[in-house]
Amino acid sequence: MSVVIPTYNRSSAVVRAVRSVLAQPYPSLECIVVDDASSDDTRDVVRALALGDSRLTLLPLHENVGQGAARNAGVEVAEGEFVCFLDSDDELLPGAVQNRVDVYMKAPTFDGIVFGGNIVAGKTEVILPADLTEGQGITLEDYMQDRGWLHTNAFMMRRALFRQLGGFREDLRQKQDIEFFIRALCRMDAKYCGAPCSRMHDEGDVRARNHHERIARQGYLFIDAVRTNPEVVERVPPPLLEGLVQRGVSTYMNALYRTGHYSRFRRVFRSAWRQGDVHPSSRWLKRYALSWLWSLPKIFK
């Protein structure tokens, strides 16, 4: 059983993540921390932890490649039959590994994803779109209707199957998890393990949703990755696919506006409006008008 933790400049948080993995009472457990070229003392901190536990391995990368590529690198050196992941600023809950493995043990012919829920730090309720019982499954359509079903902290699958799927797309720096789950669920279902698996901690503005600049740089990569995938086009009902594309375009435009790329924001807005990827709501029309004002030299403001 392999748990991969990608990390970047998280020396103050990665200790908690690693200890939560090593505290799992599961035999043949390995924890692989992939350091994505940190500039702080993350590597020294992990090496110190590894001195006291042979189950912990540090995989240092020489350049920053992003979470998706870092996770893939961890899987490449993993040896467990099953693999799961944990963000370095979060933690696994007691029983998180065993609860998911048990689903496979009870259904030996099942060859899909097993997942649990997440709990936000300071709260007790599991974050799932609806109530499920242990072993109950979700489909691609369920996930397309609500992406809250799956999270990278809380899913598990066979390592060989992960590699067959090609892992996470390494050119995506945002929403690579969503793209992966959509691609995976085109070929398999997912079953709930019946319990929460991780606790997510709020580390301020480090979460991907706040990285507007990275979203702006990525542009249409995620959107194109989904709507040009033949399996997705064939399997996903058109209204659900259109909704995903529209949300992706809105996220992109929001990032452009918030980061001050007003000229590009206007071009994307006009193009998306013509293609039907965005509706000219009062919010977008107001932002379009304001973008001209914010674009004026300061002397005219």
Short mmCIF file of N, CA and C in Angstrom, two decimals, residues 4 8 33 54 106 135 165 258 286:
data_model
loop_
_atom_site.label_atom_id
_atom_site.label_comp_id
_atom_site.label_asym_id
_atom_site.label_seq_id
_atom_site.Cartn_x
_atom_site.Cartn_y
_atom_site.Cartn_z
N VAL A 4 1.12 8.65 -1.53
CA VAL A 4 1.99 9.65 -2.14
C VAL A 4 1.58 11.05 -1.67
N TYR A 8 5.31 21.30 -1.67
CA TYR A 8 6.13 22.41 -2.14
C TYR A 8 6.12 23.50 -1.08
N VAL A 33 7.04 10.96 0.00
CA VAL A 33 6.90 12.41 -0.08
C VAL A 33 7.68 12.89 -1.30
N SER A 54 11.52 3.52 8.39
CA SER A 54 11.92 3.06 7.06
C SER A 54 10.76 3.06 6.06
N LYS A 106 -13.80 -7.07 0.14
CA LYS A 106 -15.17 -7.58 0.16
C LYS A 106 -15.74 -7.78 -1.24
N GLY A 135 -19.92 0.60 0.25
CA GLY A 135 -20.03 -0.23 -0.94
C GLY A 135 -20.94 0.33 -2.02
N LEU A 165 -4.13 4.31 -16.93
CA LEU A 165 -4.87 5.52 -17.27
C LEU A 165 -3.95 6.68 -17.65
N ARG A 258 -9.72 39.19 -12.33
CA ARG A 258 -9.15 39.44 -11.01
C ARG A 258 -7.66 39.72 -11.05
N LYS A 286 -21.42 43.79 -16.51
CA LYS A 286 -20.88 44.83 -15.63
C LYS A 286 -19.36 44.77 -15.61
#
